XYZ file of C-alpha atoms in Angstrom:
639
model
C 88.773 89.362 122.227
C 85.843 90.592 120.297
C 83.619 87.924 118.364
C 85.265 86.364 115.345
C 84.062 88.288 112.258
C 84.881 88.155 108.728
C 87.090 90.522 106.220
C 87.636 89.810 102.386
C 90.698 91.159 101.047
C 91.445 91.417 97.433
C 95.055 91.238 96.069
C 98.131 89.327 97.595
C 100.772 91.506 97.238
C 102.813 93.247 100.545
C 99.820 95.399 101.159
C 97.395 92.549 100.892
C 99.253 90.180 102.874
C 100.108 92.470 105.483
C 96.283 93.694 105.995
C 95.601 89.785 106.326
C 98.372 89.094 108.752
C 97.389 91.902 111.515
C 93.867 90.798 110.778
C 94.164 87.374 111.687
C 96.308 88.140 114.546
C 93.312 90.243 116.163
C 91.410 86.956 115.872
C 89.484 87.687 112.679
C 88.796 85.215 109.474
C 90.149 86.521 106.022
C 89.460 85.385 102.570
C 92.359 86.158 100.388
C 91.490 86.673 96.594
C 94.170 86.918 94.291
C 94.088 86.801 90.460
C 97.734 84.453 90.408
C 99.008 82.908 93.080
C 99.943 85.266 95.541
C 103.913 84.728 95.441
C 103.598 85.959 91.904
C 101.760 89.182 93.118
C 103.437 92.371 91.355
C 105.188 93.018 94.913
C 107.656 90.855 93.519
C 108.885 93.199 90.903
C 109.970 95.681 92.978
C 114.068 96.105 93.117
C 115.477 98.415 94.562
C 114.383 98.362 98.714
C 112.397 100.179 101.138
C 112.926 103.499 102.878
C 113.505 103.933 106.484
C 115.334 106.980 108.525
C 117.329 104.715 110.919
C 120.039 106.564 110.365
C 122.992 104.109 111.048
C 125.283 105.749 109.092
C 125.039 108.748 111.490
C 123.781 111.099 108.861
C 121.923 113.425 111.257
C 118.780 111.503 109.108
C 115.181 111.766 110.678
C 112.005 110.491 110.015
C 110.727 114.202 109.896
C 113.379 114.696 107.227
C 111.571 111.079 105.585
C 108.291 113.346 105.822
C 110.010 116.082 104.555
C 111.607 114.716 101.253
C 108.411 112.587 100.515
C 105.983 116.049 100.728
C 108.260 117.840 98.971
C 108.823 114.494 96.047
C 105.020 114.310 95.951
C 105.120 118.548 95.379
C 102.850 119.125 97.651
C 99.667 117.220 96.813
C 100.088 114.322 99.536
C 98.305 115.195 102.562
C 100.700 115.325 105.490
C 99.158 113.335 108.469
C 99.402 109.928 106.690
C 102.568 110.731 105.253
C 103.628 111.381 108.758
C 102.756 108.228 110.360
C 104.051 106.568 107.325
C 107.792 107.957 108.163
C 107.772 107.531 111.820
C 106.461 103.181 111.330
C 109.600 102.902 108.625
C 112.184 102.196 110.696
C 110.024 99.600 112.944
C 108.879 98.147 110.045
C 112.227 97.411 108.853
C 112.706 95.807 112.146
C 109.896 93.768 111.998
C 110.747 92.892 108.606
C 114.195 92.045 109.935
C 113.115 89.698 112.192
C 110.818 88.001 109.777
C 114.185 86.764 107.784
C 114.219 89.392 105.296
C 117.883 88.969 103.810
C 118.741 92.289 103.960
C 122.548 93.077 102.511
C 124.690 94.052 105.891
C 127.547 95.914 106.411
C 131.092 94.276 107.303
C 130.210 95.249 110.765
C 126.962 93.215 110.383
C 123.961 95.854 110.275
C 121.418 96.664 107.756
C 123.647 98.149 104.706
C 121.035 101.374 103.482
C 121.208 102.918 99.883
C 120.811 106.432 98.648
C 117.509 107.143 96.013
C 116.162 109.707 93.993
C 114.836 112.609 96.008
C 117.068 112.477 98.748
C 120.504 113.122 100.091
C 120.762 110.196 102.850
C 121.123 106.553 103.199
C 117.875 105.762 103.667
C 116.936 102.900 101.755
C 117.206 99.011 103.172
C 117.577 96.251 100.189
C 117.631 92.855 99.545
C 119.940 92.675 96.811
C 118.346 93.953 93.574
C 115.297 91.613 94.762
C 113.709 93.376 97.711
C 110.390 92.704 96.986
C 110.658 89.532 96.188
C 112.521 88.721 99.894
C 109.132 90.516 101.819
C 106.222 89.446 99.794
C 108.217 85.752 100.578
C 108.565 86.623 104.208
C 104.913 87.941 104.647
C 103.740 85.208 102.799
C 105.241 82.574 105.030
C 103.438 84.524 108.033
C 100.238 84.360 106.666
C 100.535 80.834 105.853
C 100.469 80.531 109.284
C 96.986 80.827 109.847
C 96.393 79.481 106.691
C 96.849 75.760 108.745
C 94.962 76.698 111.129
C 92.429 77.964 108.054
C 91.785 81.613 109.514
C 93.125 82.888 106.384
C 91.329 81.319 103.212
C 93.053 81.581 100.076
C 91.435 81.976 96.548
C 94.077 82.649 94.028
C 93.330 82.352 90.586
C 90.196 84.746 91.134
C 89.392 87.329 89.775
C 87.395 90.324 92.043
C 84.428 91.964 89.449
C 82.280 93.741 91.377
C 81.266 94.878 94.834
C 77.974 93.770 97.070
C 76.557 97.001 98.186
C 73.210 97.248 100.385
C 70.588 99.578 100.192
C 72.125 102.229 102.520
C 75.314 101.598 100.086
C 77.697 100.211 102.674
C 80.134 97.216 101.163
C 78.897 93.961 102.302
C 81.434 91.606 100.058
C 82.802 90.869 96.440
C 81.585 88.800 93.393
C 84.343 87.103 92.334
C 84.993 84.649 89.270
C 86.665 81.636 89.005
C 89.177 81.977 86.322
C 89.609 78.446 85.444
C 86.159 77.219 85.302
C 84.696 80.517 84.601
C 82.039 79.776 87.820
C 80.901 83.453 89.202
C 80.224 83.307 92.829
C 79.306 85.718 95.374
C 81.267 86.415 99.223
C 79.900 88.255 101.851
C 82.052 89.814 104.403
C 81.871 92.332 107.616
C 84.294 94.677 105.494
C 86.513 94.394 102.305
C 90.008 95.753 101.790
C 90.766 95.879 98.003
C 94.995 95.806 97.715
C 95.218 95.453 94.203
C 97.865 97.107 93.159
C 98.183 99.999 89.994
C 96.949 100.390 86.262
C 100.207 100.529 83.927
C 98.981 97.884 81.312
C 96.426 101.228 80.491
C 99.832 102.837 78.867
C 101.137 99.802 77.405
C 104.649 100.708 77.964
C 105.134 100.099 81.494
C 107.640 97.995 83.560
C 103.845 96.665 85.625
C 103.092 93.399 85.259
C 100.674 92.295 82.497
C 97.777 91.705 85.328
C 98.256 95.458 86.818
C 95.091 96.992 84.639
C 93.421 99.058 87.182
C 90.504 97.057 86.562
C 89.900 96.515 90.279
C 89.803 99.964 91.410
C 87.949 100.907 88.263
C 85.051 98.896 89.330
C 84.590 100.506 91.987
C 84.787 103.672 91.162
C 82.236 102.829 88.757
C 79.884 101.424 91.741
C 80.696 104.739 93.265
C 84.015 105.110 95.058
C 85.530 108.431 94.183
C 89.063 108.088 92.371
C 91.853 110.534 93.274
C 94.170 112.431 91.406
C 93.970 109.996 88.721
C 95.927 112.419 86.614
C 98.870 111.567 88.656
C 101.156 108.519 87.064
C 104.759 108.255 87.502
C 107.118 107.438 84.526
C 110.457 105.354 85.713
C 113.110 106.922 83.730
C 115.136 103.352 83.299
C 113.101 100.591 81.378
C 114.075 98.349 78.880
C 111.481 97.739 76.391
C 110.123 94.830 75.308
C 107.030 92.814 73.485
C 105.131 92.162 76.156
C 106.183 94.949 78.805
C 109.178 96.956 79.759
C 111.819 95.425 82.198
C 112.412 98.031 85.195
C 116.160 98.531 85.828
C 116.002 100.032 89.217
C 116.843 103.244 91.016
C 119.045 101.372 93.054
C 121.280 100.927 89.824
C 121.730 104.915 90.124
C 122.104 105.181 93.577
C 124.793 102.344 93.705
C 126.487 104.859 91.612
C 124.606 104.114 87.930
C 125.683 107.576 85.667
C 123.055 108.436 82.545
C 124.871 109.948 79.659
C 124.926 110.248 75.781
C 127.375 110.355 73.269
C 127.674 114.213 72.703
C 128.165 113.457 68.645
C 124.548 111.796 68.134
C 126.795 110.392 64.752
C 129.514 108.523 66.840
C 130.276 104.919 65.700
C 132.721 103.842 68.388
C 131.576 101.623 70.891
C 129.781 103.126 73.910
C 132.533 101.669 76.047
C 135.314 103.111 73.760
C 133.944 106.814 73.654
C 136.134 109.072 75.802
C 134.667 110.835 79.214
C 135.477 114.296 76.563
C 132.809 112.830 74.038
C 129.965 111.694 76.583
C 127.023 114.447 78.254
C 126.422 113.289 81.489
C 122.959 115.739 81.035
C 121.849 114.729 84.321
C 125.087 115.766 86.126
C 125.351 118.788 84.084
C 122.052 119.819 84.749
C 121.669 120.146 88.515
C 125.457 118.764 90.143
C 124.064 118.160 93.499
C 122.068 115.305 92.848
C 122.790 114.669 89.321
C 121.524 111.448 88.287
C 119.199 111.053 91.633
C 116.926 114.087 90.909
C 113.618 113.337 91.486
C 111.837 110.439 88.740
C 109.680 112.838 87.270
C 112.385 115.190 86.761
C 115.100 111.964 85.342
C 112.302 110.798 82.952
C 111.077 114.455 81.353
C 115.383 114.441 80.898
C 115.509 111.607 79.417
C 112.549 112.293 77.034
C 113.528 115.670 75.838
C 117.267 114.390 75.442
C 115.268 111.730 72.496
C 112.894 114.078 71.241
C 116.084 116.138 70.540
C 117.319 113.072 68.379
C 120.222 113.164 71.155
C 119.678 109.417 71.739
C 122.009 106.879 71.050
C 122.163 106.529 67.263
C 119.278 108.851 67.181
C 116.859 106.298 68.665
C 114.890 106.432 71.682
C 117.236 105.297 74.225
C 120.324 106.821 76.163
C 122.657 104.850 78.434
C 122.619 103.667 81.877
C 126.389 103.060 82.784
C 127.607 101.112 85.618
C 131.071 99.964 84.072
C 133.328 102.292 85.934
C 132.125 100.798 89.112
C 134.389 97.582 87.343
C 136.570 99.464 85.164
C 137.731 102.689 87.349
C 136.604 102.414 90.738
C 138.122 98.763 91.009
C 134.794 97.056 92.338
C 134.433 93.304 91.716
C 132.104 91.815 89.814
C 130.842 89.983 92.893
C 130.294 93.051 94.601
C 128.648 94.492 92.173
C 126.378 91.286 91.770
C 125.662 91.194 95.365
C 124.243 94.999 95.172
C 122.096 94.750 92.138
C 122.251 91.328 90.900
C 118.585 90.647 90.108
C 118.589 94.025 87.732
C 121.408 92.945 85.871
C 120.035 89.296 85.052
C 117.348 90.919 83.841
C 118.824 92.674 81.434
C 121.326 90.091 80.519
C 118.723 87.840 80.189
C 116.399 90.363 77.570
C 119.626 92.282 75.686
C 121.773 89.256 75.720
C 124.956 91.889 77.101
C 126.674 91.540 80.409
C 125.942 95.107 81.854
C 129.087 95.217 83.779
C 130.996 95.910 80.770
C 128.370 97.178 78.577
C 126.550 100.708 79.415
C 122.492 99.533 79.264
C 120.287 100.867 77.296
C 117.170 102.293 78.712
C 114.110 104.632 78.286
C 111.441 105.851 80.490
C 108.387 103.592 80.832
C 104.794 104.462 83.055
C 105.795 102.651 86.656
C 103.527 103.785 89.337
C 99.752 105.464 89.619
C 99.736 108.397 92.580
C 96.302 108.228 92.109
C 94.101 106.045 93.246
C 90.961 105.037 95.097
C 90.156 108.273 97.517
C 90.646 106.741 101.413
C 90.287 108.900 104.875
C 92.298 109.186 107.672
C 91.672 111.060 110.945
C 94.186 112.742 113.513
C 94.235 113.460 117.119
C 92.854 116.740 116.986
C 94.793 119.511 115.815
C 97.840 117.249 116.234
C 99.428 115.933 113.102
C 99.357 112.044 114.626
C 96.428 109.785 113.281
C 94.267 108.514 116.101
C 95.126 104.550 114.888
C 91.930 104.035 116.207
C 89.433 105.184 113.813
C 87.580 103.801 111.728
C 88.117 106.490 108.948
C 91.823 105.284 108.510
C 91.954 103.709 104.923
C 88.524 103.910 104.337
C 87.550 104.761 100.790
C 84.251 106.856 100.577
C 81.934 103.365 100.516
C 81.177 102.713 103.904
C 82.581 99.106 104.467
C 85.417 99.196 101.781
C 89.404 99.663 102.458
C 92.050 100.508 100.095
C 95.584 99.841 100.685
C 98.961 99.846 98.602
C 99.038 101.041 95.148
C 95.586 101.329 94.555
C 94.717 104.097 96.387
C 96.125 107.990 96.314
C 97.085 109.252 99.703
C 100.606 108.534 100.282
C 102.478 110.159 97.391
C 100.984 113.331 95.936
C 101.886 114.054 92.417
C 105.289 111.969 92.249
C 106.221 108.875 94.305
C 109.524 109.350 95.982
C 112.197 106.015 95.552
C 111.635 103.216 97.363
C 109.025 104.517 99.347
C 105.981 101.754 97.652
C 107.191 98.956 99.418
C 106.982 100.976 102.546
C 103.323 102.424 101.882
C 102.477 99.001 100.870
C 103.518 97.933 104.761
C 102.084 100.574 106.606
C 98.924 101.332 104.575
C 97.948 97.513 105.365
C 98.536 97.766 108.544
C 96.953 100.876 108.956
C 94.111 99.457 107.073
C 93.873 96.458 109.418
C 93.598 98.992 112.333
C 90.830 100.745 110.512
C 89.103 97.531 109.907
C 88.842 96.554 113.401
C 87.611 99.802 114.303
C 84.796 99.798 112.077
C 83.951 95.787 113.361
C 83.861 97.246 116.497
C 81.043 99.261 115.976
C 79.226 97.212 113.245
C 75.684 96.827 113.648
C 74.548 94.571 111.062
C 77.117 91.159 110.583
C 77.253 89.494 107.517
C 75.403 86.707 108.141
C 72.223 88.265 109.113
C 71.680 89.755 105.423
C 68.709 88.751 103.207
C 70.196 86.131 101.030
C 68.611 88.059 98.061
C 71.606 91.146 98.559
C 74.908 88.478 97.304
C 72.236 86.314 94.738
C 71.560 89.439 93.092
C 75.086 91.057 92.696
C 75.958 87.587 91.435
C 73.335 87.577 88.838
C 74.360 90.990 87.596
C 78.074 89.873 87.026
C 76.707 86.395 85.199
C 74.540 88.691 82.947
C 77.188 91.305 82.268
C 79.723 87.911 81.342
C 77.091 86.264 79.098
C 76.800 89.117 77.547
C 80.075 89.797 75.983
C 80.390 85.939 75.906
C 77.745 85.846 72.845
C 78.903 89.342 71.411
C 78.971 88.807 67.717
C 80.184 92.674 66.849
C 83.029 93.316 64.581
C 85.771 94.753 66.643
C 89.024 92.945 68.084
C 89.353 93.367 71.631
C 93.212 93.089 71.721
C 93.351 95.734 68.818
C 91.061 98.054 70.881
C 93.705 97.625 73.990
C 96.383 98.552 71.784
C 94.718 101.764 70.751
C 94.238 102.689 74.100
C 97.533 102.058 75.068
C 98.478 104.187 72.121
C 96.464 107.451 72.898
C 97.041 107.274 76.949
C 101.283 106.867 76.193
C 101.557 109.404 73.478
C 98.683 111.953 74.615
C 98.546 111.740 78.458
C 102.155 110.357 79.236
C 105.499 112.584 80.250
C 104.128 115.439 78.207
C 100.843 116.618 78.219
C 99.308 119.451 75.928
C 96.192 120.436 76.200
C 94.695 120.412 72.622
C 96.234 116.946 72.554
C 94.222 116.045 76.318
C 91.045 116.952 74.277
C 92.362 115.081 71.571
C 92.549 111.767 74.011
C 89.174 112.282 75.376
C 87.314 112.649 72.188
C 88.855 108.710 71.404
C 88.585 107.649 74.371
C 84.666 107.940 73.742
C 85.010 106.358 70.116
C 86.425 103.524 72.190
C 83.406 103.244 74.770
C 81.268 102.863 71.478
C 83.709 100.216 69.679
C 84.197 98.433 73.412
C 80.097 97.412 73.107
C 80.954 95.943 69.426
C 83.549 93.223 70.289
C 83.923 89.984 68.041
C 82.854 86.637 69.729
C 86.320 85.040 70.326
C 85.804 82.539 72.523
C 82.732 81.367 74.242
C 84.546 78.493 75.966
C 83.431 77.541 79.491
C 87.049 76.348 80.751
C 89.842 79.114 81.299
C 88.177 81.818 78.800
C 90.654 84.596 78.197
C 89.104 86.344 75.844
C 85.464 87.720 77.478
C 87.070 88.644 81.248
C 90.245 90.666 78.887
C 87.212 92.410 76.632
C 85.360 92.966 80.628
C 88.484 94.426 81.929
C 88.992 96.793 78.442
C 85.748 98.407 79.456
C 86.681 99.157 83.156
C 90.486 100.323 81.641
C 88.882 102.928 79.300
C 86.175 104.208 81.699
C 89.534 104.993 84.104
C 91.123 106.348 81.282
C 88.488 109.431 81.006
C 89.241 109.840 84.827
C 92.968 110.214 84.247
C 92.549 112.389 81.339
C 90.160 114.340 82.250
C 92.029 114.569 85.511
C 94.899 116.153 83.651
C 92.627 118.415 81.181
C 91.055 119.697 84.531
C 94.853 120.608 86.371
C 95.612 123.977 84.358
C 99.144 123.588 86.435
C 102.004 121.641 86.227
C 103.115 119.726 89.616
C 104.915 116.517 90.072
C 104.559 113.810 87.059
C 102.034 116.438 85.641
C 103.662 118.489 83.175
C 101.850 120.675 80.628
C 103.668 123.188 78.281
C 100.244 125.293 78.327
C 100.768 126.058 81.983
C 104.051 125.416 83.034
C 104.298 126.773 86.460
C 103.119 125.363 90.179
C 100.186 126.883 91.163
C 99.392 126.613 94.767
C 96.958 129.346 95.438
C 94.597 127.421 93.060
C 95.448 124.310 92.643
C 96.783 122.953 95.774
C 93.642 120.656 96.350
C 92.931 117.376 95.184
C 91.081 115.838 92.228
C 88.357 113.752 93.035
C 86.948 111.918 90.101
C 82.837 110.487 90.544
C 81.952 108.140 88.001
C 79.087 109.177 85.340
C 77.937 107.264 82.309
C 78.411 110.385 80.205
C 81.818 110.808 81.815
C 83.975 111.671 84.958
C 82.750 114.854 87.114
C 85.379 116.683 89.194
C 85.399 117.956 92.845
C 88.176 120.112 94.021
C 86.715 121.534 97.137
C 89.118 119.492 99.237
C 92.373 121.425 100.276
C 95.923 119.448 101.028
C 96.211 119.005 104.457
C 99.553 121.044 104.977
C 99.565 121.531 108.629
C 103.244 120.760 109.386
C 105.303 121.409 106.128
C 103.753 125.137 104.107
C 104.540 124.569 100.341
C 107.150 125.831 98.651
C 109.411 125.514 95.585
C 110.959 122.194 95.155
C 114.418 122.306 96.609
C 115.745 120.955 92.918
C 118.123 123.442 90.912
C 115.935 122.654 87.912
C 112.499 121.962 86.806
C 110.501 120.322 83.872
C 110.816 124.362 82.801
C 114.193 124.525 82.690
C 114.935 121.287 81.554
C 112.898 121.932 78.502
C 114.636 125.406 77.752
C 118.102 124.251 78.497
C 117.374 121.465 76.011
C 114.905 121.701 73.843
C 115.485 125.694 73.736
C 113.476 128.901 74.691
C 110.959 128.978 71.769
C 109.673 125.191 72.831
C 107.233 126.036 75.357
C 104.195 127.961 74.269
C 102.758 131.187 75.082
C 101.489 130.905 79.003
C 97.448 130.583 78.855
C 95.502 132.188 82.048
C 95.387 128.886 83.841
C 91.449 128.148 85.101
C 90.381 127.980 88.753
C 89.045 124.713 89.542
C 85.368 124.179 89.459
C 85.225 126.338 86.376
């Protein structure tokens, strides 16, 4: 076994935790940083399950035809050899997972009871209940406590990462981190750094993220120099519940347990949603595209959804339509404690928020921001010509800082322009572990360890972080911080969200610079030395605006529409230009775009999406033919 050597890895979710574990199996240290204790990571949020073509059901499913509906979910824009490897670890993974204790629901036979999701025809999809992530960030967790005793792993939750120690040849040599309960900024030096921090939803206010998901992680380094991509790319959920303080996801599992999305077809009808006749309900989904009905692809449920509202075709003419699951009770005679035993944690949820059992009351939902494609930019390298990865190199994971990993949500390469259902959990699983195998290629061949660095190189990041935190701790401006945050929120949801226009992209960008000016003018609110929440949430505003500009000038950049990217000035795919993908380089005057990097599409060519319908189509068919503007020449990028 090579030497011992040390990794940092930031964020203690499934694909933090799962970096750590195969890290500290190969012999290796890890320190753990996590901003909340890492069984509240966001991992545990996730619902529905976790995808996997094992096929028990004898379905004729593959994990080719995994591949297959994930490239053509992600239209296109995920580069295949990842995606690959990704498919053909699912159904070991849900093996492994399997064997960890994972209470996966079974079949009356005994095995693993799979799902259908959005985006696919097969039962594909393992769960837990309605609490699948919950059950494998608990099972990993348990694992890595393991060498936790033995104190391999180090844990330091209740940290928050700010910035990266970079040398002078700009390779990654460790974190500054601060203590977020005595406010104490330190500096760690490691061998390498994996950075699992999950996505950026609090940036559009309405999401079903938790409230510590800001992108602030990934913005920082991106601002230190990692290139971001296709930050345009965010995925709407179509079934939220909104609330105060963020939107409760109902899951995708609700749908494909047999969950139908409908609207009274009288927008003026009084009755009781459970009283109106099958005759007075549109079932838009169904009647839409029959095939898959209400499991089209998210991007494709949500736009639905949306133009359904901005019809005034919600329920009472609000912004809401229904999410029904009675009939499951009602018509198809299936207990309540089946029911419960599918998707119980969704329904207490929204039992618990709307005060209605959901069982006998259709829910109530609207689309809410759920998931970034984009991310930080991370390499991969194959065997040759050969669409396998060679596991082996160090490249795997890597982002474009020489020393720093990405894994999970917060980096791009697994889902193109729309994440396909239940396939997070699974990327979160086999990015770490891909990402571990990186890592301990690049130790391998590491010239300089950690411990042999001038003692100047962590001193100094430190005392840049302290500076930048003093700072805004004596900031005597006259802007609100929290009011700034909600006008962000504001202009990314209604200007860069399900529909984007052009004029109205601009329009975003031009604030989004007021906002860099107002961000330097914060009020003093607290200058406290003992859990200070005010300066680290007016540090993190800066880092969510600056990846703001990247995401909207992402999407001002894309003259196309593909995936969660949907502009009425250029409505159509466009492959022969724009089937390459945006990488964002940070610039004090603003993002600058490369495009010079073509989708690897060696095993799958594009082609349409095999959907009946499209955001097109759905906009005609609802909205009417005069709702989409006059096509505009669409640019070529670099122009």
């Amino acid at each position: 076994m090579a030497a011992e050597k040390t990794v940092i890895v930031v964020g203690g979710g499934l694909a933090g935790l799962m970096t750590t574990m195969k890290l500290a199996e190969a012999g290796h240290k890890v320190k753990l940083f996590s901003i909340v204790p890492v069984k509240r990571s966001h991992s545990v949020c996730a619902q529905g399950g976790i995808n996997g073509a094992v096929n028990l059901r004898g379905e004729g499913d593959s994990p080719y035809l995994h591949f297959e509906d994930t490239i053509t979910g992600g239209d296109f824009l995920n580069h295949q050899p990842p995606v690959m490897r990704m498919a053909e670890r699912a159904p070991a993974i849900i093996y492994l997972l399997d064997r960890m204790g994972v209470p996966f629901n079974r079949t009356a036979e005994g095995l693993l009871s799979f799902r259908r999701f959005g985006g696919t025809l097969k039962h594909r999809t393992a769960y837990a209940g309605a609490t699948t992530g919950q059950q494998l960030l608990y099972a990993l967790d348990e694992q890595v406590r393991r060498y936790e005793s033995n104190r391999q792993v180090e844990k330091y939750e209740g940290w928050e990462f700010i910035g990266l120690i970079k040398d002078e040849k700009g390779i990654c040599r460790g974190v500054v981190a601060q203590d977020l309960r005595t406010m104490k900024i330190e500096s760690f030096t490691a061998d390498a750094t994996v950075l699992a921090t999950g996505g950026n939803g609090v940036v559009f206010g309405r999401s079903t993220n938790s409230i510590i998901n800001t992108g602030s992680p990934v913005s920082i380094c991106y601002e230190q120099g990692a290139v971001y991509g296709n930050p345009e790319m965010v995925q709407i959920h179509p079934t939220a519940v909104p609330g105060e303080d963020k939107c409760r996801l109902m899951s995708e599992s609700v749908r494909g347990e047999g969950g139908r999305l409908w609207v009274p077809r009288d927008v003026n009808d009084s009755r009781k949603p459970f009283d109106i006749p099958e005759s007075d309900r549109w079932y838009f989904c169904e009647e839409l595209d029959p095939v898959y009905g209400n499991l089209l692809s998210r991007d494709l449920v949500s736009f639905i959804i949306y133009c359904v509202c901005r019809k005034g075709m919600g329920f009472k003419g609000r912004q809401q339509v229904f999410l029904d699951i009675t009939h499951l009770h009602h018509k198809k005679g299936m207990s309540k404690d089946l029911i419960r035993d599918k998707l119980g944690g969704v329904l207490e949820i929204y039992e618990k928020f709307m005060r209605e059992d959901p069982i006998d009351n259709p829910m109530r939902i609207y689309p809410a921001v759920h998931y970034t494609m984009g991310g930080l930019w991370v390499d991969y390298e194959t065997t040759g010509n050969d669409i396998g990865l060679d596991i082996d190199s160090p490249r795997n994971q890597q982002t474009s800082i020489p020393g720093l990993y990405a894994a999970g949500e917060c980096e791009y390469q697994y889902h193109g322009a729309n994440r396909l259902g239940a396939n997070a959990l699974l990327t979160c699983l086999t990015g770490g572990e891909l990402a571990a195998q990186g890592v301990l290629a690049y130790l391998r061949n590491l010239d300089v360890g950690h411990e042999d660095l001038s003692s100047t190189l962590a001193e100094d990041a430190r005392k840049f972080r302290q500076a930048e935190y003093d700072g805004l701790k004596v900031s005597k401006g006259s802007e609100n911080p929290y009011q700034l945050g909600a006008e962000l929120s504001e202009t990314m949801w209604n200007y860069c969200g399900i529909w984007r226009l052009q004029s109205e992209l601009e329009g975003a960008r031009a604030k989004l610079d007021e906002l860099t000016v107002r961000a330097d003018q914060c009020n003093l609110l607290d200058a406290g030395n003992w859990a200070n929440q005010a300066v680290p949430y007016t540090r993190t505003l800066k880092h969510m605006i600056e990846m703001s500009k990247a995401i909207v000038g992402g999407a001002i950049a894309r003259d196309e529409s593909r995936g969660a990217h949907f502009k009425l000035d250029t409505p159509e795919r466009d492959d022969d230009k724009w089937l390459c993908t945006t990488k964002a380089t940070w610039n004090q005057s603003g993002p600058t775009f490369d495009f010079s990097e073509k989708v690897d599409v060696r095993a799958l060519s594009p082609r349409p999406r095999k959907y009946k319908i499209n955001q097109n189509t759905v906009a005609r068919f609802i909205l009417g033919d005069d709702v989409l503007p006059k096509k505009k020449e669409a640019s070529t990028p670099g122009d």
